[in-house]
Amino acid sequence: MDGLLQSLRTKRTFFPRAVCLGLLVTSAVAWALVAARPALAADDAANPLAELVGKTVQIVLKAGKTIDDAEVTKVVAAPNKPSAIKAITVKVPPSGKVQTVAAAMIDEMNIGDEPADVTFDRKLAAIVHSPEKRSKRLEHEAAVKSRLEGKRAQFWPELSTDEQAKLVSELKSETEASFKKHNAPPMTLYETKYYLFYTNMPQEQIAEYITKLDLMYTELCKVFSIPPGKNIWHGKCVVVCFIEQAAFQAYERLEFNKTDTDTYYGLCHSYSDGKTIVTCFRGSDPAAFGNLLVHETSHGFLHRYRTSIHIISWVNEGVADWVAGAAVKGTILARKQQAGADRARQQGNLGGNFFDQGINIEGWQYGVAASMVDILLKIDGRKYKQFIDGIKEGLDWPDALQAAYGMSPEELVQRYGYSIGVPQLRP
């Protein structure tokens, strides 16, 4: 009481006695209410889950789906534990739909750009922040950073909408200037959400191929758990498609200084800044062209996935052929896989160089690579993402395979060998 009165007197403010008594009673009640309210423990004060209402989160569900850029509107906490979340209600853009997610459904949650490092506490039936999980994540991130620096690689930066728009404008200017410079045939631009598709093909032939490209993008986003609608390209992927082989070869020679194109129907050019340009010619087989278009564009997708680390040939070609088979219905992939299996059975091995770093696998090996992708995906699709992530984080591919599947290259060859009736198949 003396402290309060002294405080009032020092400010030269004078109140009647009744008012002073009223202030004292009010203060006492306020302190009682504060004492009765569950206080944030020291660990809660620094806990990312302590105060979520109004924040933007990404919720990763155990089923594999994500809820992106959602605003938290309500949190149901465990009794006396504000940072233990039993359920969370969010408003999901762009529709504004309100959705409540039970804690048992949540695998991870990102608050802004930062993982919350949550785990499910069975006793509380709630998700809680795990300091152990955070510590392991930070150790892992430090190791990845060190590996990438050792390989002079980087994570691709997240690009804002304005930055993407600027890059798209630059890509259009550069590509159209190259056509004029090299006296290319008149090319028309068909722009989609993810592609700048330049071609001199008749307009009525375009829609089918753009649809295949969109299917490719959707399929790979599913495999790698990329949120629907997210654009991973450096601006957009540029596709330059000529009708005639001669025009394709001339453009390759003049723009990319590539002269050995007699056996190529298309090529993917990936740059250290993230830019991707696919060039090709239509030929006379629409199905084969659709397959080629998706295959080459898949290489660009893998280049732009997470980091600038290059993926070894058998994995790169296997994914490209597999996704082409998924996006372009037909028998091309099955024929390649059969041809690869026949050759492997005939010689009892995969060619001796299949797993070699720094080489491009041979044509007959593409079907083998696609079959191995299929085997790994059927074992566990999420582990396949972990496998690719490991490579992109700087692990040598056998180490990435071991970390994801607990499997060695020899065991993978054996699994493939069993699938084609050659249990003793050698690499």
Tab-separated table of C-alpha atoms in Angstrom:
chain	number	residue	atom	x	y	z
A	1	MET	CA	0.000	0.000	0.000
A	2	ASP	CA	2.805	2.378	0.912
A	3	GLY	CA	4.462	1.668	-2.460
A	4	LEU	CA	1.286	2.445	-4.377
A	5	LEU	CA	0.574	5.666	-2.420
A	6	GLN	CA	4.207	6.765	-2.812
A	7	SER	CA	3.919	6.169	-6.556
A	8	LEU	CA	0.780	8.248	-6.721
A	9	ARG	CA	2.309	11.066	-4.657
A	10	THR	CA	5.467	11.283	-6.778
A	11	LYS	CA	3.279	12.006	-9.778
A	12	ARG	CA	1.538	14.718	-7.697
A	13	THR	CA	-1.830	13.130	-8.356
A	14	PHE	CA	-4.230	13.074	-5.373
A	15	PHE	CA	-7.315	10.814	-5.057
A	16	PRO	CA	-10.003	10.579	-2.412
A	17	ARG	CA	-9.462	7.805	0.169
A	18	ALA	CA	-12.316	5.681	-1.281
A	19	VAL	CA	-10.766	5.778	-4.736
A	20	CYS	CA	-7.409	4.707	-3.348
A	21	LEU	CA	-9.005	1.751	-1.572
A	22	GLY	CA	-10.814	0.841	-4.805
A	23	LEU	CA	-7.539	0.877	-6.703
A	24	LEU	CA	-5.970	-1.424	-4.147
A	25	VAL	CA	-8.834	-3.904	-4.376
A	26	THR	CA	-8.712	-3.853	-8.182
A	27	SER	CA	-4.972	-4.450	-8.155
A	28	ALA	CA	-5.330	-7.353	-5.769
A	29	VAL	CA	-8.010	-8.963	-7.942
A	30	ALA	CA	-5.851	-8.505	-11.069
A	31	TRP	CA	-2.855	-10.179	-9.414
A	32	ALA	CA	-5.096	-13.035	-8.279
A	33	LEU	CA	-6.351	-13.558	-11.829
A	34	VAL	CA	-2.800	-13.588	-13.200
A	35	ALA	CA	-1.789	-16.125	-10.575
A	36	ALA	CA	-4.783	-18.315	-11.419
A	37	ARG	CA	-4.078	-18.278	-15.179
A	38	PRO	CA	-1.790	-21.099	-16.438
A	39	ALA	CA	1.615	-19.435	-16.755
A	40	LEU	CA	3.857	-20.104	-19.733
A	41	ALA	CA	6.678	-22.297	-18.538
A	42	ALA	CA	10.201	-21.392	-19.541
A	43	ASP	CA	10.128	-23.945	-22.342
A	44	ASP	CA	6.743	-22.635	-23.522
A	45	ALA	CA	8.009	-19.057	-23.687
A	46	ALA	CA	10.467	-20.043	-26.433
A	47	ASN	CA	8.150	-22.664	-27.910
A	48	PRO	CA	7.021	-22.023	-31.506
A	49	LEU	CA	3.612	-23.567	-30.704
A	50	ALA	CA	2.893	-21.267	-27.740
A	51	GLU	CA	0.939	-18.583	-29.647
A	52	LEU	CA	-0.255	-19.603	-33.110
A	53	VAL	CA	-3.539	-17.763	-33.669
A	54	GLY	CA	-3.143	-15.308	-36.544
A	55	LYS	CA	0.020	-16.891	-37.905
A	56	THR	CA	0.458	-18.487	-41.351
A	57	VAL	CA	1.327	-22.179	-41.324
A	58	GLN	CA	1.856	-25.147	-43.590
A	59	ILE	CA	0.523	-28.396	-42.128
A	60	VAL	CA	2.014	-31.645	-43.416
A	61	LEU	CA	-0.432	-34.487	-42.846
A	62	LYS	CA	0.573	-38.070	-42.097
A	63	ALA	CA	-1.410	-39.109	-45.162
A	64	GLY	CA	1.160	-37.236	-47.270
A	65	LYS	CA	-0.939	-34.208	-48.231
A	66	THR	CA	-0.271	-30.625	-47.174
A	67	ILE	CA	-2.378	-27.632	-46.186
A	68	ASP	CA	-0.505	-24.577	-47.452
A	69	ASP	CA	-0.440	-20.898	-46.472
A	70	ALA	CA	-3.268	-21.354	-43.975
A	71	GLU	CA	-4.120	-18.782	-41.301
A	72	VAL	CA	-4.586	-20.192	-37.804
A	73	THR	CA	-7.941	-19.060	-36.373
A	74	LYS	CA	-8.263	-21.325	-33.322
A	75	VAL	CA	-6.145	-23.692	-31.248
A	76	VAL	CA	-7.434	-26.333	-28.833
A	77	ALA	CA	-4.698	-26.846	-26.262
A	78	ALA	CA	-4.207	-29.572	-23.680
A	79	PRO	CA	-5.293	-28.539	-20.132
A	80	ASN	CA	-2.608	-26.436	-18.371
A	81	LYS	CA	-0.309	-26.832	-21.413
A	82	PRO	CA	-0.916	-23.981	-23.922
A	83	SER	CA	1.752	-25.243	-26.324
A	84	ALA	CA	0.406	-28.811	-26.542
A	85	ILE	CA	-2.081	-28.713	-29.409
A	86	LYS	CA	-4.948	-31.195	-29.553
A	87	ALA	CA	-6.532	-29.615	-32.639
A	88	ILE	CA	-5.947	-26.609	-34.843
A	89	THR	CA	-8.454	-24.678	-36.974
A	90	VAL	CA	-7.219	-22.857	-40.056
A	91	LYS	CA	-8.591	-20.749	-42.889
A	92	VAL	CA	-7.286	-22.145	-46.180
A	93	PRO	CA	-6.683	-19.888	-49.224
A	94	PRO	CA	-7.829	-19.063	-51.787
A	95	SER	CA	-11.366	-20.171	-50.925
A	96	GLY	CA	-11.188	-19.176	-47.252
A	97	LYS	CA	-12.527	-22.580	-46.270
A	98	VAL	CA	-12.269	-23.246	-42.529
A	99	GLN	CA	-10.779	-26.628	-41.620
A	100	THR	CA	-10.066	-28.248	-38.252
A	101	VAL	CA	-7.209	-30.747	-38.076
A	102	ALA	CA	-6.770	-33.163	-35.192
A	103	ALA	CA	-3.276	-33.505	-33.727
A	104	ALA	CA	-3.093	-37.224	-34.578
A	105	MET	CA	-3.303	-36.332	-38.293
A	106	ILE	CA	-0.311	-33.947	-38.245
A	107	ASP	CA	3.168	-35.102	-39.230
A	108	GLU	CA	4.906	-31.711	-39.257
A	109	MET	CA	4.025	-28.042	-39.244
A	110	ASN	CA	5.918	-25.084	-40.642
A	111	ILE	CA	5.302	-21.655	-39.125
A	112	GLY	CA	6.168	-19.187	-41.856
A	113	ASP	CA	9.334	-20.665	-43.360
A	114	GLU	CA	10.503	-22.366	-40.158
A	115	PRO	CA	9.699	-25.993	-39.214
A	116	ALA	CA	8.019	-26.273	-35.810
A	117	ASP	CA	9.648	-29.693	-35.198
A	118	VAL	CA	6.545	-31.331	-33.751
A	119	THR	CA	5.938	-34.815	-32.473
A	120	PHE	CA	2.743	-36.511	-31.286
A	121	ASP	CA	2.522	-36.978	-27.501
A	122	ARG	CA	0.251	-39.987	-26.899
A	123	LYS	CA	-0.259	-39.183	-23.237
A	124	LEU	CA	-1.529	-35.683	-24.006
A	125	ALA	CA	-3.096	-36.733	-27.338
A	126	ALA	CA	-1.501	-33.592	-28.732
A	127	ILE	CA	1.361	-32.408	-30.909
A	128	VAL	CA	4.214	-30.848	-28.952
A	129	HIS	CA	7.458	-29.186	-29.882
A	130	SER	CA	10.412	-31.583	-29.731
A	131	PRO	CA	13.765	-29.969	-28.859
A	132	GLU	CA	15.438	-33.285	-29.773
A	133	LYS	CA	13.865	-33.230	-33.231
A	134	ARG	CA	14.934	-29.627	-33.732
A	135	SER	CA	18.486	-30.400	-32.637
A	136	LYS	CA	18.714	-33.297	-35.119
A	137	ARG	CA	17.276	-31.120	-37.892
A	138	LEU	CA	19.794	-28.367	-37.281
A	139	GLU	CA	22.642	-30.899	-37.235
A	140	HIS	CA	21.350	-32.355	-40.520
A	141	GLU	CA	21.081	-28.888	-42.095
A	142	ALA	CA	24.652	-28.086	-41.075
A	143	ALA	CA	25.887	-31.348	-42.631
A	144	VAL	CA	23.954	-30.650	-45.851
A	145	LYS	CA	25.343	-27.120	-46.025
A	146	SER	CA	28.868	-28.480	-45.665
A	147	ARG	CA	28.341	-31.107	-48.415
A	148	LEU	CA	26.844	-28.582	-50.822
A	149	GLU	CA	29.672	-26.131	-50.241
A	150	GLY	CA	32.151	-28.953	-50.865
A	151	LYS	CA	30.475	-29.629	-54.226
A	152	ARG	CA	30.007	-25.948	-55.076
A	153	ALA	CA	26.253	-26.419	-55.131
A	154	GLN	CA	23.388	-24.455	-53.636
A	155	PHE	CA	19.734	-24.603	-52.690
A	156	TRP	CA	17.670	-22.842	-55.327
A	157	PRO	CA	16.285	-19.618	-53.805
A	158	GLU	CA	12.563	-19.160	-53.259
A	159	LEU	CA	11.349	-16.616	-55.811
A	160	SER	CA	8.618	-14.068	-55.188
A	161	THR	CA	5.781	-13.508	-57.664
A	162	ASP	CA	7.443	-10.296	-58.852
A	163	GLU	CA	10.814	-12.018	-59.277
A	164	GLN	CA	9.205	-14.823	-61.281
A	165	ALA	CA	7.403	-12.336	-63.520
A	166	LYS	CA	10.691	-10.485	-64.176
A	167	LEU	CA	12.448	-13.742	-65.098
A	168	VAL	CA	9.627	-14.731	-67.454
A	169	SER	CA	9.901	-11.385	-69.224
A	170	GLU	CA	13.667	-11.837	-69.586
A	171	LEU	CA	13.277	-15.396	-70.907
A	172	LYS	CA	10.813	-14.231	-73.559
A	173	SER	CA	13.136	-11.460	-74.698
A	174	GLU	CA	16.203	-13.731	-74.802
A	175	THR	CA	14.442	-16.566	-76.643
A	176	GLU	CA	12.764	-14.361	-79.228
A	177	ALA	CA	16.042	-12.506	-79.821
A	178	SER	CA	17.770	-15.847	-80.465
A	179	PHE	CA	15.195	-16.704	-83.152
A	180	LYS	CA	15.924	-13.456	-84.981
A	181	LYS	CA	19.673	-13.826	-84.546
A	182	HIS	CA	19.728	-17.335	-86.033
A	183	ASN	CA	17.055	-16.743	-88.686
A	184	ALA	CA	14.821	-19.488	-87.226
A	185	PRO	CA	11.428	-20.273	-88.774
A	186	PRO	CA	8.561	-18.057	-87.504
A	187	MET	CA	7.755	-19.301	-83.981
A	188	THR	CA	4.524	-18.764	-82.044
A	189	LEU	CA	4.432	-18.598	-78.232
A	190	TYR	CA	1.856	-20.620	-76.284
A	191	GLU	CA	2.230	-19.620	-72.638
A	192	THR	CA	0.922	-21.715	-69.748
A	193	LYS	CA	1.329	-21.465	-65.985
A	194	TYR	CA	4.669	-23.297	-66.090
A	195	TYR	CA	5.856	-23.215	-69.728
A	196	LEU	CA	6.835	-20.885	-72.549
A	197	PHE	CA	6.111	-23.198	-75.478
A	198	TYR	CA	7.530	-21.838	-78.768
A	199	THR	CA	6.751	-23.758	-81.949
A	200	ASN	CA	6.058	-23.523	-85.663
A	201	MET	CA	3.626	-26.453	-85.495
A	202	PRO	CA	0.011	-25.823	-86.592
A	203	GLN	CA	-2.113	-24.467	-83.733
A	204	GLU	CA	-4.521	-27.421	-83.775
A	205	GLN	CA	-1.668	-29.775	-82.804
A	206	ILE	CA	-0.528	-27.854	-79.713
A	207	ALA	CA	-3.140	-28.525	-77.033
A	208	GLU	CA	-2.405	-32.265	-76.733
A	209	TYR	CA	1.286	-31.713	-76.033
A	210	ILE	CA	0.777	-28.893	-73.536
A	211	THR	CA	-1.639	-31.182	-71.678
A	212	LYS	CA	1.091	-33.852	-71.490
A	213	LEU	CA	3.548	-31.339	-70.064
A	214	ASP	CA	1.036	-30.317	-67.409
A	215	LEU	CA	0.487	-33.999	-66.536
A	216	MET	CA	4.249	-34.489	-66.222
A	217	TYR	CA	4.508	-31.546	-63.841
A	218	THR	CA	1.585	-32.821	-61.750
A	219	GLU	CA	2.991	-36.362	-61.535
A	220	LEU	CA	6.431	-35.204	-60.398
A	221	CYS	CA	4.906	-32.806	-57.865
A	222	LYS	CA	3.029	-35.780	-56.375
A	223	VAL	CA	6.175	-37.915	-56.185
A	224	PHE	CA	8.192	-35.149	-54.508
A	225	SER	CA	5.408	-33.739	-52.295
A	226	ILE	CA	5.490	-30.318	-53.923
A	227	PRO	CA	2.328	-28.333	-53.088
A	228	PRO	CA	-0.184	-28.141	-55.958
A	229	GLY	CA	0.230	-24.949	-57.946
A	230	LYS	CA	3.794	-24.225	-56.798
A	231	ASN	CA	6.099	-23.116	-59.607
A	232	ILE	CA	9.629	-24.513	-59.133
A	233	TRP	CA	10.992	-23.192	-62.443
A	234	HIS	CA	13.402	-20.298	-62.919
A	235	GLY	CA	10.579	-18.145	-64.276
A	236	LYS	CA	9.134	-20.806	-66.558
A	237	CYS	CA	10.489	-23.735	-68.534
A	238	VAL	CA	11.229	-22.706	-72.125
A	239	VAL	CA	10.315	-25.301	-74.771
A	240	VAL	CA	11.455	-24.675	-78.365
A	241	CYS	CA	9.817	-27.156	-80.733
A	242	PHE	CA	10.468	-27.226	-84.488
A	243	ILE	CA	8.598	-29.247	-87.072
A	244	GLU	CA	11.712	-30.255	-89.002
A	245	GLN	CA	14.891	-31.935	-87.777
A	246	ALA	CA	17.058	-29.597	-89.874
A	247	ALA	CA	15.705	-26.511	-88.052
A	248	PHE	CA	16.318	-28.191	-84.669
A	249	GLN	CA	19.894	-29.078	-85.624
A	250	ALA	CA	20.612	-25.581	-86.926
A	251	TYR	CA	19.291	-23.977	-83.731
A	252	GLU	CA	21.348	-26.359	-81.565
A	253	ARG	CA	24.472	-25.566	-83.564
A	254	LEU	CA	24.040	-21.802	-83.603
A	255	GLU	CA	22.578	-21.200	-80.114
A	256	PHE	CA	24.257	-23.962	-78.063
A	257	ASN	CA	27.301	-24.815	-80.203
A	258	LYS	CA	26.191	-28.467	-80.289
A	259	THR	CA	26.939	-30.280	-83.542
A	260	ASP	CA	26.555	-34.005	-82.732
A	261	THR	CA	22.753	-34.036	-82.924
A	262	ASP	CA	22.128	-36.607	-85.661
A	263	THR	CA	20.743	-39.173	-83.162
A	264	TYR	CA	18.860	-36.677	-80.964
A	265	TYR	CA	15.168	-35.830	-81.142
A	266	GLY	CA	15.408	-33.384	-78.245
A	267	LEU	CA	17.758	-31.998	-75.600
A	268	CYS	CA	17.418	-30.356	-72.193
A	269	HIS	CA	19.784	-27.454	-71.476
A	270	SER	CA	20.101	-26.691	-67.751
A	271	TYR	CA	22.078	-23.719	-66.467
A	272	SER	CA	23.841	-22.903	-63.211
A	273	ASP	CA	21.476	-19.976	-62.608
A	274	GLY	CA	18.510	-22.381	-62.760
A	275	LYS	CA	17.311	-21.599	-66.286
A	276	THR	CA	15.968	-24.557	-68.286
A	277	ILE	CA	15.500	-24.709	-72.083
A	278	VAL	CA	14.200	-27.812	-73.881
A	279	THR	CA	14.705	-28.031	-77.651
A	280	CYS	CA	13.246	-30.702	-79.951
A	281	PHE	CA	11.577	-31.463	-83.280
A	282	ARG	CA	8.221	-33.101	-83.853
A	283	GLY	CA	9.068	-35.882	-86.311
A	284	SER	CA	6.380	-38.113	-87.790
A	285	ASP	CA	5.285	-40.144	-84.726
A	286	PRO	CA	2.970	-38.114	-82.431
A	287	ALA	CA	3.181	-40.626	-79.548
A	288	ALA	CA	6.977	-40.785	-79.667
A	289	PHE	CA	7.154	-36.994	-79.778
A	290	GLY	CA	4.882	-36.644	-76.729
A	291	ASN	CA	7.038	-39.147	-74.857
A	292	LEU	CA	10.230	-37.323	-75.810
A	293	LEU	CA	8.830	-33.931	-74.820
A	294	VAL	CA	7.899	-35.126	-71.324
A	295	HIS	CA	11.175	-37.060	-70.929
A	296	GLU	CA	13.400	-34.070	-71.695
A	297	THR	CA	11.333	-31.659	-69.617
A	298	SER	CA	11.575	-34.069	-66.657
A	299	HIS	CA	15.351	-33.581	-66.733
A	300	GLY	CA	14.737	-29.865	-66.296
A	301	PHE	CA	12.380	-30.516	-63.388
A	302	LEU	CA	15.012	-32.629	-61.608
A	303	HIS	CA	17.589	-29.909	-62.224
A	304	ARG	CA	15.299	-27.378	-60.525
A	305	TYR	CA	14.294	-29.647	-57.645
A	306	ARG	CA	15.693	-28.296	-54.352
A	307	THR	CA	19.401	-27.849	-55.207
A	308	SER	CA	21.791	-27.511	-58.130
A	309	ILE	CA	23.329	-30.961	-57.480
A	310	HIS	CA	23.333	-33.050	-60.676
A	311	ILE	CA	21.621	-36.440	-60.463
A	312	ILE	CA	23.525	-39.469	-61.793
A	313	SER	CA	22.499	-40.676	-65.263
A	314	TRP	CA	20.699	-43.944	-64.401
A	315	VAL	CA	18.487	-42.173	-61.843
A	316	ASN	CA	17.900	-39.159	-64.080
A	317	GLU	CA	16.990	-41.189	-67.154
A	318	GLY	CA	14.957	-43.652	-65.097
A	319	VAL	CA	12.773	-40.918	-63.606
A	320	ALA	CA	12.401	-39.203	-67.008
A	321	ASP	CA	11.278	-42.411	-68.727
A	322	TRP	CA	9.029	-43.424	-65.835
A	323	VAL	CA	7.168	-40.102	-65.737
A	324	ALA	CA	6.909	-40.040	-69.548
A	325	GLY	CA	5.199	-43.428	-69.312
A	326	ALA	CA	2.822	-42.074	-66.665
A	327	ALA	CA	1.944	-38.909	-68.608
A	328	VAL	CA	1.845	-40.354	-72.145
A	329	LYS	CA	-0.315	-43.425	-72.374
A	330	GLY	CA	0.937	-46.072	-74.760
A	331	THR	CA	3.415	-48.917	-75.086
A	332	ILE	CA	6.697	-47.007	-75.477
A	333	LEU	CA	7.818	-47.418	-71.857
A	334	ALA	CA	6.787	-51.079	-71.730
A	335	ARG	CA	8.749	-51.770	-74.919
A	336	LYS	CA	11.845	-50.063	-73.487
A	337	GLN	CA	11.565	-52.031	-70.246
A	338	GLN	CA	11.175	-55.295	-72.153
A	339	ALA	CA	14.161	-54.532	-74.385
A	340	GLY	CA	16.289	-53.715	-71.347
A	341	ALA	CA	15.241	-56.909	-69.568
A	342	ASP	CA	15.972	-59.039	-72.677
A	343	ARG	CA	19.460	-57.562	-73.008
A	344	ALA	CA	20.216	-57.993	-69.286
A	345	ARG	CA	19.035	-61.630	-69.392
A	346	GLN	CA	21.111	-62.317	-72.475
A	347	GLN	CA	24.401	-61.047	-71.029
A	348	GLY	CA	23.769	-61.649	-67.304
A	349	ASN	CA	24.620	-58.065	-66.309
A	350	LEU	CA	23.581	-54.429	-66.698
A	351	GLY	CA	26.485	-53.580	-68.979
A	352	GLY	CA	29.219	-53.088	-66.420
A	353	ASN	CA	28.957	-49.270	-66.438
A	354	PHE	CA	25.333	-48.786	-65.418
A	355	PHE	CA	26.150	-47.224	-62.039
A	356	ASP	CA	29.258	-45.309	-63.125
A	357	GLN	CA	29.429	-41.640	-62.179
A	358	GLY	CA	30.017	-39.142	-64.960
A	359	ILE	CA	28.745	-41.243	-67.888
A	360	ASN	CA	25.459	-41.309	-69.784
A	361	ILE	CA	23.832	-44.734	-69.788
A	362	GLU	CA	23.234	-46.422	-73.154
A	363	GLY	CA	19.893	-46.473	-74.921
A	364	TRP	CA	19.001	-50.074	-73.998
A	365	GLN	CA	19.686	-49.286	-70.317
A	366	TYR	CA	16.927	-46.662	-70.145
A	367	GLY	CA	14.293	-49.363	-69.746
A	368	VAL	CA	16.329	-50.971	-66.948
A	369	ALA	CA	16.588	-47.621	-65.150
A	370	ALA	CA	12.838	-46.984	-65.463
A	371	SER	CA	12.121	-50.482	-64.088
A	372	MET	CA	14.338	-49.760	-61.068
A	373	VAL	CA	12.443	-46.517	-60.437
A	374	ASP	CA	9.218	-48.514	-60.593
A	375	ILE	CA	10.563	-51.090	-58.101
A	376	LEU	CA	11.605	-48.415	-55.608
A	377	LEU	CA	8.351	-46.464	-55.925
A	378	LYS	CA	6.302	-49.609	-55.323
A	379	ILE	CA	8.310	-50.360	-52.179
A	380	ASP	CA	7.558	-46.898	-50.763
A	381	GLY	CA	6.953	-43.658	-52.648
A	382	ARG	CA	7.916	-41.505	-49.675
A	383	LYS	CA	11.228	-43.317	-49.367
A	384	TYR	CA	11.848	-42.601	-53.039
A	385	LYS	CA	11.491	-38.895	-52.306
A	386	GLN	CA	13.941	-39.369	-49.426
A	387	PHE	CA	16.346	-41.092	-51.833
A	388	ILE	CA	16.257	-38.208	-54.334
A	389	ASP	CA	16.425	-35.672	-51.513
A	390	GLY	CA	19.576	-37.378	-50.222
A	391	ILE	CA	21.252	-37.083	-53.620
A	392	LYS	CA	20.162	-33.458	-53.918
A	393	GLU	CA	21.597	-32.815	-50.449
A	394	GLY	CA	25.026	-33.961	-51.583
A	395	LEU	CA	25.077	-37.647	-50.613
A	396	ASP	CA	26.596	-40.101	-53.068
A	397	TRP	CA	23.697	-42.065	-54.513
A	398	PRO	CA	24.587	-45.423	-52.803
A	399	ASP	CA	24.581	-43.618	-49.438
A	400	ALA	CA	21.261	-41.966	-50.289
A	401	LEU	CA	19.804	-45.369	-51.250
A	402	GLN	CA	21.046	-46.915	-47.997
A	403	ALA	CA	19.658	-44.043	-45.915
A	404	ALA	CA	16.227	-44.181	-47.565
A	405	TYR	CA	15.717	-47.912	-48.139
A	406	GLY	CA	18.411	-49.662	-46.091
A	407	MET	CA	19.463	-51.178	-49.410
A	408	SER	CA	22.803	-51.432	-51.236
A	409	PRO	CA	23.262	-51.117	-55.024
A	410	GLU	CA	23.925	-54.891	-55.142
A	411	GLU	CA	20.608	-55.580	-53.407
A	412	LEU	CA	18.791	-53.291	-55.860
A	413	VAL	CA	20.328	-55.185	-58.775
A	414	GLN	CA	19.248	-58.450	-57.162
A	415	ARG	CA	15.659	-57.211	-56.798
A	416	TYR	CA	15.622	-56.214	-60.459
A	417	GLY	CA	17.227	-59.542	-61.380
A	418	TYR	CA	14.484	-61.467	-59.586
A	419	SER	CA	11.850	-59.408	-61.398
A	420	ILE	CA	13.218	-60.503	-64.814
A	421	GLY	CA	14.089	-64.074	-63.812
A	422	VAL	CA	17.858	-63.618	-63.359
A	423	PRO	CA	18.569	-63.939	-59.609
A	424	GLN	CA	22.350	-63.806	-60.105
A	425	LEU	CA	22.281	-60.653	-62.250
A	426	ARG	CA	25.436	-58.538	-61.974
A	427	PRO	CA	25.846	-54.763	-62.359
